[in-house]
PDB file of C-alpha atoms in Angstrom:
ATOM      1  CA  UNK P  29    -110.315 124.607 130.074  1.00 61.00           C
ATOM      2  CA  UNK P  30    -106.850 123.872 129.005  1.00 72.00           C
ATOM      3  CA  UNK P  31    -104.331 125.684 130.840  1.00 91.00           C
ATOM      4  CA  UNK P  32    -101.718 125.393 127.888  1.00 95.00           C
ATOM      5  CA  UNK P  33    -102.228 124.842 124.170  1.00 96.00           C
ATOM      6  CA  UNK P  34    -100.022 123.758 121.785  1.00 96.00           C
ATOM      7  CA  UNK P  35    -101.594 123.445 118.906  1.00 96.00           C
ATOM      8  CA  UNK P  36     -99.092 122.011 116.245  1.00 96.00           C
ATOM      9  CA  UNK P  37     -99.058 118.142 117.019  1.00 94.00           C
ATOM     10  CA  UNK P  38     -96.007 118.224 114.467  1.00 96.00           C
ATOM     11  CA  UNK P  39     -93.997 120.639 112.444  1.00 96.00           C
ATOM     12  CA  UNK P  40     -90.970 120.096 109.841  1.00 97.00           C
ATOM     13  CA  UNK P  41     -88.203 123.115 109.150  1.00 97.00           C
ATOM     14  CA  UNK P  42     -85.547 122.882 106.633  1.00 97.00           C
ATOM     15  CA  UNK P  43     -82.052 122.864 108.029  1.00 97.00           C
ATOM     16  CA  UNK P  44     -80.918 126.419 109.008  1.00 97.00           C
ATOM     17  CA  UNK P  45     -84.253 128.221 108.708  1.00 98.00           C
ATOM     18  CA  UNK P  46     -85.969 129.529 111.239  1.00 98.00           C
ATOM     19  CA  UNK P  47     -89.417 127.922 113.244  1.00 98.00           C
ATOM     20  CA  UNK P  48     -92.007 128.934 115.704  1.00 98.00           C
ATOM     21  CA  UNK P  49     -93.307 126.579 117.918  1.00 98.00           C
ATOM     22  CA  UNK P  50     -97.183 127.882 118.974  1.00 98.00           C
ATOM     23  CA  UNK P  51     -98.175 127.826 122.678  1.00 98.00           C
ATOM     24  CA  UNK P  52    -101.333 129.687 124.059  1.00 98.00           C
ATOM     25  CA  UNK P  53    -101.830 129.525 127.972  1.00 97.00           C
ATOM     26  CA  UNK P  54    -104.603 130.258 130.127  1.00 95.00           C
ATOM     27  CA  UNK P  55    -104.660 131.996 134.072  1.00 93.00           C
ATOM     28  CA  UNK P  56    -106.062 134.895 135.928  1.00 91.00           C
ATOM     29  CA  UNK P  57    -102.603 134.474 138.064  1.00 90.00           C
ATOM     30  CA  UNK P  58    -100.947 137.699 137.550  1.00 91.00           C
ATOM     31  CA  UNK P  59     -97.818 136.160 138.520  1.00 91.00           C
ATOM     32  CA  UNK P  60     -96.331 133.265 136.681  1.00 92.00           C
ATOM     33  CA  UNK P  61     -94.047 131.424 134.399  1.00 93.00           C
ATOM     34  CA  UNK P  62     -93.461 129.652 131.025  1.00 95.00           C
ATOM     35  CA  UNK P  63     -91.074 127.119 130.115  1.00 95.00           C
ATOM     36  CA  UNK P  64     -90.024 125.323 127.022  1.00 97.00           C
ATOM     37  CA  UNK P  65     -88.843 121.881 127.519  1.00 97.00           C
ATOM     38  CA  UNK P  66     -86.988 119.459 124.621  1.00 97.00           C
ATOM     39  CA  UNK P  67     -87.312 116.145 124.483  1.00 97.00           C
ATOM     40  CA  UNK P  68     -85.358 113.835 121.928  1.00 96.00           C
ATOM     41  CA  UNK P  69     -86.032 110.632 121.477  1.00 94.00           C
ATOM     42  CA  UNK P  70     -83.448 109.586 124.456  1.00 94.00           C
ATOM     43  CA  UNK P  71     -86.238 110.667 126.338  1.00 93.00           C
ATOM     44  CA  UNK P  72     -84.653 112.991 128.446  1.00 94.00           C
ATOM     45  CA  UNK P  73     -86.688 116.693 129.145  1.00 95.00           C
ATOM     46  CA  UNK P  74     -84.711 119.266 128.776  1.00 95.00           C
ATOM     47  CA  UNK P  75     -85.057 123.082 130.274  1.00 93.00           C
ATOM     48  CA  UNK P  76     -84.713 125.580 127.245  1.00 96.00           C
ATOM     49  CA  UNK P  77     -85.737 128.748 127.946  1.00 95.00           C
ATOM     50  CA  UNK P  78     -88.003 130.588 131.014  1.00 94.00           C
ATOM     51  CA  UNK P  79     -89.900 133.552 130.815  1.00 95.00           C
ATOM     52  CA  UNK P  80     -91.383 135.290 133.702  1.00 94.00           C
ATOM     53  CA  UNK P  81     -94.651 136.909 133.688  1.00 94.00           C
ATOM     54  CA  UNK P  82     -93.131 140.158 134.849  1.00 94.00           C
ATOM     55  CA  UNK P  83     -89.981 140.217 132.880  1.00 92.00           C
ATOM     56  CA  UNK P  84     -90.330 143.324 130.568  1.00 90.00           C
ATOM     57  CA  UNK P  85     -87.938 141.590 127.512  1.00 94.00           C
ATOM     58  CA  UNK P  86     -88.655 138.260 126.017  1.00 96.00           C
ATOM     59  CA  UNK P  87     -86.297 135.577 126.885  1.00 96.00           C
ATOM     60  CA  UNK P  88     -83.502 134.739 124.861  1.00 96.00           C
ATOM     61  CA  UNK P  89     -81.112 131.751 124.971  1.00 95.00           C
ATOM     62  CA  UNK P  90     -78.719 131.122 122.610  1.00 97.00           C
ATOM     63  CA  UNK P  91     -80.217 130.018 119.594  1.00 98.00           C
ATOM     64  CA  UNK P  92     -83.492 129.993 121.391  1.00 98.00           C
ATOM     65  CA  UNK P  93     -86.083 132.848 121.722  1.00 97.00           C
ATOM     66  CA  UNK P  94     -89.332 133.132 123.586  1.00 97.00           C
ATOM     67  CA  UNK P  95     -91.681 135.314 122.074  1.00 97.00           C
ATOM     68  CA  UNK P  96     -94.277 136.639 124.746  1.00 97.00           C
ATOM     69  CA  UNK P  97     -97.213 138.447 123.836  1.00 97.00           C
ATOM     70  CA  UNK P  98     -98.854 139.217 127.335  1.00 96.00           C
ATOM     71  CA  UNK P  99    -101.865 140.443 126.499  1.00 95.00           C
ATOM     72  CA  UNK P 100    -102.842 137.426 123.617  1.00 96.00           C
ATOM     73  CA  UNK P 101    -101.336 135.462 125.910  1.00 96.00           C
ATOM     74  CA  UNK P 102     -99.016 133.546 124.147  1.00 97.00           C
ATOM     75  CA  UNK P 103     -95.168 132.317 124.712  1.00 98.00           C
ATOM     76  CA  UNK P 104     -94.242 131.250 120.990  1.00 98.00           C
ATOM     77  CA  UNK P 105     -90.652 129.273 121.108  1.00 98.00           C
ATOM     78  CA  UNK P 106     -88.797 130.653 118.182  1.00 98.00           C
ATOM     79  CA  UNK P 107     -85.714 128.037 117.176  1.00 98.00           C
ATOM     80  CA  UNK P 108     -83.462 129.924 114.756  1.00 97.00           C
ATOM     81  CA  UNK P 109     -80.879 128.473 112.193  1.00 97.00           C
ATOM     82  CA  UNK P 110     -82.285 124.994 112.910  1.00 97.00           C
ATOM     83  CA  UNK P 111     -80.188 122.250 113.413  1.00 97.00           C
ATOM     84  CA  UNK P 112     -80.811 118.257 112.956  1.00 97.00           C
ATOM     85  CA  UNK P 113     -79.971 117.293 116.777  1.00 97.00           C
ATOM     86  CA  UNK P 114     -83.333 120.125 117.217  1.00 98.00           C
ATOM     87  CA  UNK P 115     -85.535 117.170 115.961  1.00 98.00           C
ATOM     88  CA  UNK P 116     -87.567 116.596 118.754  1.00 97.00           C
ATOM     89  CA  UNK P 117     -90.555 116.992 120.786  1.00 97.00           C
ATOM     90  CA  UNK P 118     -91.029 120.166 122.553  1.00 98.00           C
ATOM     91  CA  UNK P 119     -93.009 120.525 125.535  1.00 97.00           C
ATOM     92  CA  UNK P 120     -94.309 124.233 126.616  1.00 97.00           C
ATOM     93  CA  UNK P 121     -95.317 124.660 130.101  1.00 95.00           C
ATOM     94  CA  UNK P 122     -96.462 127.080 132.829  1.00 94.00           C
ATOM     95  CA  UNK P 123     -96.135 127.821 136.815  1.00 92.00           C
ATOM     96  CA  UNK P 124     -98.578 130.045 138.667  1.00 88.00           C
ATOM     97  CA  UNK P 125     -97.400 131.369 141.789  1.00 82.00           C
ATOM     98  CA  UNK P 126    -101.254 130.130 143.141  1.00 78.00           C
ATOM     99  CA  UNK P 127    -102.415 126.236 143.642  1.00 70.00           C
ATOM    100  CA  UNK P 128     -99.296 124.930 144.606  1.00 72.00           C
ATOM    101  CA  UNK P 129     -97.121 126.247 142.271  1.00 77.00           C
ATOM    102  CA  UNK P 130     -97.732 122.862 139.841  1.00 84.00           C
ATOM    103  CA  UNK P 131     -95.887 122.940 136.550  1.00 89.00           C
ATOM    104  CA  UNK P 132     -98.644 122.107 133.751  1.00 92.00           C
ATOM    105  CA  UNK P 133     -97.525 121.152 130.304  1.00 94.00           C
ATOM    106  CA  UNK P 134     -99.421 121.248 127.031  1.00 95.00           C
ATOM    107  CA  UNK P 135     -99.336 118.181 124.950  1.00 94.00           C
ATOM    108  CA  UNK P 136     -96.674 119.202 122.859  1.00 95.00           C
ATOM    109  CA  UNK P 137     -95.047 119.858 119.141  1.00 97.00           C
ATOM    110  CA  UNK P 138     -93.069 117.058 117.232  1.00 97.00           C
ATOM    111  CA  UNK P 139     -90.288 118.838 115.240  1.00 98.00           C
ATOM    112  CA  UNK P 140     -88.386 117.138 112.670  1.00 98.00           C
ATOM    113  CA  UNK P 141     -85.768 118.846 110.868  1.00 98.00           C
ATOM    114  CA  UNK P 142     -84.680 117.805 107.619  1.00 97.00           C
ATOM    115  CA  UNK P 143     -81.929 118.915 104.846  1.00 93.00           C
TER     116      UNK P 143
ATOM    117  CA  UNK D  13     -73.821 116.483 141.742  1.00 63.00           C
ATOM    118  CA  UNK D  14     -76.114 113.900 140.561  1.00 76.00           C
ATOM    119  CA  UNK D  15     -79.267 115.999 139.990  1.00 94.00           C
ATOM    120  CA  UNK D  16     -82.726 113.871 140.212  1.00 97.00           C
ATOM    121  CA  UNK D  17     -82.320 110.130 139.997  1.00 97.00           C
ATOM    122  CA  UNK D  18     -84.997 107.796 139.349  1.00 97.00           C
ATOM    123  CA  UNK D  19     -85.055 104.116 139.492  1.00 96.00           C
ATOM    124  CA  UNK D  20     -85.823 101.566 138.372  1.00 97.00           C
ATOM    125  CA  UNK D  21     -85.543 102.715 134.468  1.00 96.00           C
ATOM    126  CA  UNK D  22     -87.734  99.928 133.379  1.00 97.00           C
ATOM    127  CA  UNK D  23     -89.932  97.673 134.788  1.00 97.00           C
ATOM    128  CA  UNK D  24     -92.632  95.453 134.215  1.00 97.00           C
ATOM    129  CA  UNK D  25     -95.447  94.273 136.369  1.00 97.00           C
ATOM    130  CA  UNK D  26     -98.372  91.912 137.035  1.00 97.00           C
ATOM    131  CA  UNK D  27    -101.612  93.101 137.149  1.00 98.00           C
ATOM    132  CA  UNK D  28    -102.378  93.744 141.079  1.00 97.00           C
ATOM    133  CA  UNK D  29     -99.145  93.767 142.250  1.00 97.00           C
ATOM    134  CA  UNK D  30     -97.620  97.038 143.848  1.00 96.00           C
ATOM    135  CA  UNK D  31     -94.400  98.426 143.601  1.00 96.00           C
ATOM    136  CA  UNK D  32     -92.632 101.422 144.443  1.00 98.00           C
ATOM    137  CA  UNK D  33     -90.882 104.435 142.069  1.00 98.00           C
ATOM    138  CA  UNK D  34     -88.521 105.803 143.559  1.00 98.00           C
ATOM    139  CA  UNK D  35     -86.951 109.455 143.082  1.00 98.00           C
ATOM    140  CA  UNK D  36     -84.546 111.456 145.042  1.00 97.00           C
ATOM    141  CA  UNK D  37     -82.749 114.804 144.495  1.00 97.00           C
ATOM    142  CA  UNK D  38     -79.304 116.104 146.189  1.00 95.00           C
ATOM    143  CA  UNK D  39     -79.849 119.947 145.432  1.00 94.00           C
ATOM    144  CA  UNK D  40     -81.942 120.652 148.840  1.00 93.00           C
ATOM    145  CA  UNK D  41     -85.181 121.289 146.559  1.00 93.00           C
ATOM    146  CA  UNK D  42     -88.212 122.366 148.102  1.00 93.00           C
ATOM    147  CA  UNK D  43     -91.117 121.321 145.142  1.00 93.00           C
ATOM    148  CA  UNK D  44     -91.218 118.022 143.722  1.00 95.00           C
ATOM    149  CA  UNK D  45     -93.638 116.161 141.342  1.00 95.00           C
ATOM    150  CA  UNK D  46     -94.779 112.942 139.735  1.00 97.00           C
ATOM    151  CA  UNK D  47     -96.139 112.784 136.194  1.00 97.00           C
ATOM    152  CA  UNK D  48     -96.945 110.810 133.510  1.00 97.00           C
ATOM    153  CA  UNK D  49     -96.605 110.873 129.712  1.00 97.00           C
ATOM    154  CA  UNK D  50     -98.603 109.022 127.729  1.00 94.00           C
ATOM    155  CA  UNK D  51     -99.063 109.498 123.616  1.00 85.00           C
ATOM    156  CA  UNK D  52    -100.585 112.375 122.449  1.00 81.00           C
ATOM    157  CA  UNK D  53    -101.225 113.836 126.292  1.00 82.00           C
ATOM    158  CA  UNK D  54     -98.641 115.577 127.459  1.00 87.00           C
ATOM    159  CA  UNK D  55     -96.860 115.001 130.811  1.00 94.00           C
ATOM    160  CA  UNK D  56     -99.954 114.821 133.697  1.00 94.00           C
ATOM    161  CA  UNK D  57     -99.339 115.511 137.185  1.00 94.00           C
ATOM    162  CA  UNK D  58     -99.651 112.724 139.445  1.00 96.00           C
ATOM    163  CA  UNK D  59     -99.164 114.196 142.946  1.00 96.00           C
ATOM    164  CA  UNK D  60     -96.819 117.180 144.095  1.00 94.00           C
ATOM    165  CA  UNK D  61     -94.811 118.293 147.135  1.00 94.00           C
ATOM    166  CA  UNK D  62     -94.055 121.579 148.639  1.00 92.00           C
ATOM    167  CA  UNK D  63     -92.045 120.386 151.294  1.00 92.00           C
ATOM    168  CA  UNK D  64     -91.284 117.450 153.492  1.00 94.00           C
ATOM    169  CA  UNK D  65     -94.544 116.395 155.424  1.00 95.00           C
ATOM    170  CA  UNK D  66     -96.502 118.202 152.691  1.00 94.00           C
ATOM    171  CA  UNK D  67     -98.215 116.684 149.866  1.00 95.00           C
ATOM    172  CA  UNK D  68    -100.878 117.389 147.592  1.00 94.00           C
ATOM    173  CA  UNK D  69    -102.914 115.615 144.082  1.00 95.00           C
ATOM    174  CA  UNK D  70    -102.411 116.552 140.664  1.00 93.00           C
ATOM    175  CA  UNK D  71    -104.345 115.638 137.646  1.00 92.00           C
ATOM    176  CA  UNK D  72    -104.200 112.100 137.672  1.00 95.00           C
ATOM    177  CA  UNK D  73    -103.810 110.446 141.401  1.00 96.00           C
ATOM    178  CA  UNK D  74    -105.979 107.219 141.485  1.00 96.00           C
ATOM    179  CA  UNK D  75    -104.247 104.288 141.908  1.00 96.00           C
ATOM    180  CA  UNK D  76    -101.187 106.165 143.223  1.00 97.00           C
ATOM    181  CA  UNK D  77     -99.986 107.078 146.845  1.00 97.00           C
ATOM    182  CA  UNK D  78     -96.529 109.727 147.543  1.00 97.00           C
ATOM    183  CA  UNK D  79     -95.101 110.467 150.969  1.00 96.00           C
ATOM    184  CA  UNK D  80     -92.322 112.956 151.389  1.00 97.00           C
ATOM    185  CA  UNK D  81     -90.688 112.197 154.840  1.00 97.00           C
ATOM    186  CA  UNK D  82     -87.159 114.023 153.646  1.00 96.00           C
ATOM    187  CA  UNK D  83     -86.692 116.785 151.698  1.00 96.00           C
ATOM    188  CA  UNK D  84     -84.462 114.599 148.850  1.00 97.00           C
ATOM    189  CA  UNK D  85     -87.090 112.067 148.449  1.00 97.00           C
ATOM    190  CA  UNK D  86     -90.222 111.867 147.325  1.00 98.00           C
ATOM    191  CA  UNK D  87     -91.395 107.814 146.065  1.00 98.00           C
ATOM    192  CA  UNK D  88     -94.573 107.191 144.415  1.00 98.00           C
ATOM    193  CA  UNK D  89     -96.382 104.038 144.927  1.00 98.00           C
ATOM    194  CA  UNK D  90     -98.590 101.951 142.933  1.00 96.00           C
ATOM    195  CA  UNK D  91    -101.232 100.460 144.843  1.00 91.00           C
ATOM    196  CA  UNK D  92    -102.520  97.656 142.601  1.00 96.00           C
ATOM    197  CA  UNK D  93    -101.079  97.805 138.892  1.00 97.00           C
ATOM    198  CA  UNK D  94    -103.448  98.018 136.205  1.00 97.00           C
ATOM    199  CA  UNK D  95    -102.505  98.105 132.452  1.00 97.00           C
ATOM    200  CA  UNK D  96    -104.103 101.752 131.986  1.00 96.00           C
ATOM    201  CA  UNK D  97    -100.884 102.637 134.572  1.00 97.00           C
ATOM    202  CA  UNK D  98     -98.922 101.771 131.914  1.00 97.00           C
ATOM    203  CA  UNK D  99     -96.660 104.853 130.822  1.00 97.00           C
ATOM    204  CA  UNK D 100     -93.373 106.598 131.439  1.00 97.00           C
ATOM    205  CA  UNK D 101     -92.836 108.050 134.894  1.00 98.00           C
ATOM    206  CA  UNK D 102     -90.852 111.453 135.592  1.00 98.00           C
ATOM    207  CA  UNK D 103     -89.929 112.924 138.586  1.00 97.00           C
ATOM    208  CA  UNK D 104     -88.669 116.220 138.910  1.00 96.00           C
ATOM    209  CA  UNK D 105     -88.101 119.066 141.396  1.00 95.00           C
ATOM    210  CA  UNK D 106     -87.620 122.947 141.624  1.00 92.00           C
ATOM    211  CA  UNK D 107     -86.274 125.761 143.960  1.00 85.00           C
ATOM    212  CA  UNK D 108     -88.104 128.659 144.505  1.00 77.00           C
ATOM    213  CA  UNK D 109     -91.785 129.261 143.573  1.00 72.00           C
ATOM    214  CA  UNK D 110     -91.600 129.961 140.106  1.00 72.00           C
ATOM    215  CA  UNK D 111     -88.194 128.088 139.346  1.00 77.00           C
ATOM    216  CA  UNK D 112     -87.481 125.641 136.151  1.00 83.00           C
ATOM    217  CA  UNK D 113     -88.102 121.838 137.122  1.00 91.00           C
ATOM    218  CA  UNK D 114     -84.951 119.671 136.674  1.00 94.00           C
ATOM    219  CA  UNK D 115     -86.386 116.108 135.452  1.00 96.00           C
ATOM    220  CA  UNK D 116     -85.140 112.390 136.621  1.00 96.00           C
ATOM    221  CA  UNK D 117     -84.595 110.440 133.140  1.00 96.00           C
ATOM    222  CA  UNK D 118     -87.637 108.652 133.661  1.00 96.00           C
ATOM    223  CA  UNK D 119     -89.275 105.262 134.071  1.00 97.00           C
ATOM    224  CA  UNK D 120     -90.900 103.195 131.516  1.00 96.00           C
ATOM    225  CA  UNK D 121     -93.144 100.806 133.431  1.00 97.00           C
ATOM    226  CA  UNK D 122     -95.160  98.426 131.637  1.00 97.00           C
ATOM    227  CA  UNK D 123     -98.463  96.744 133.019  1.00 97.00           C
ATOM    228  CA  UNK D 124     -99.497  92.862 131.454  1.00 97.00           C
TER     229      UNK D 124
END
């Protein structure tokens, strides 16, 4: 079974609206953690935002906001007042504390933002 | 502070020959990683390391060999090249056991 879903191969968002990137993950770990990587075209991944399994608040940073639902298991990336440099792909991705703490990434979410 | 640092950034090889990718890191990380992207698949672990001396497989490992001897570096080799090894090649490491990954800019290695 997947570990991490992202089911939105690609997205578009007018400039300055808001967007939610899906991402459903899978584990019986009760102790883990969920990323949301950018990459641009450069090719470069970069960290966004982290969200801890135990953290009581979801993660915020900047214009970035993870929304975790714990019990549907979900870790939605919510981009607001979208930008062009956001056009990219985004990458969620998840670390249990069991199995060698390995980093597991779903397959991703092309975003292209236009005017 | 130069972060992770992968090289070569390109490269392109024969079928059957071997080479080596190499990666290092100057922030005294513990974990470090090898995947690959490919189209449409995400990044897939290769082969991981929580510690020098300690290594483990990921996803993907045939065809591919790591040793971690120091704590900054952590190369992957390719045995025999094939063209399905064709891909882009990150490296990356973390602190801690649930810490963010910091990523090398990658390497594009093509297989003819």
């Amino acid at each position: 079974a997947q570990k991490i879903t992202q089911t939105q191969p690609g997205m578009f968002v007018q400039e300055k609206e808001a967007v939610t990137l899906d991402c459903t993950y899978d584990t019986s770990d009760p102790s883990y953690g969920l990323f949301w990587y950018k990459q641009p075209s450069s090719g470069e991944m970069i960290f966004l935002i982290y969200q801890g399994s135990y953290d009581q608040q979801n993660a915020t940073e900047g214009r970035y906001s993870l929304n975790f639902q714990k019990a549907r298991k979900s870790a939605n990336l919510v981009i607001s007042a979208s930008q062009l440099g956001d056009s990219a792909m985004y990458f969620c991705a998840m670390r249990e504390t069991g199995g060698g703490n390995k980093l597991t990434f779903g397959t991703g979410t092309q975003l292209k933002v236009e005017l | 502070n130069a972060g992770v640092t992968q090289t070569p950034k390109f490269q392109v090889l024969k079928t059957g020959q071997s080479m080596t990718l190499q990666c290092a890191q100057d922030m005294n990380h513990e974990y470090m990683s090898w995947y690959r992207q490919d189209p449409g698949m995400g990044l897939r672990l290769i082969h991981y390391s929580v510690g020098a001396g300690i290594t483990d497989q990921g996803e993907v490992p045939n065809g591919y060999n790591v040793s971690r001897s120091t704590t900054e570096d952590f190369p992957l080799r390719l045995l025999s090249a094939a063209p399905s090894q064709t891909s882009v090649y990150f490296c990356a490491s973390s602190w801690g056991r649930l810490g963010g990954y910091t990523f090398g800019s990658g390497t594009r290695l093509t297989v003819v």
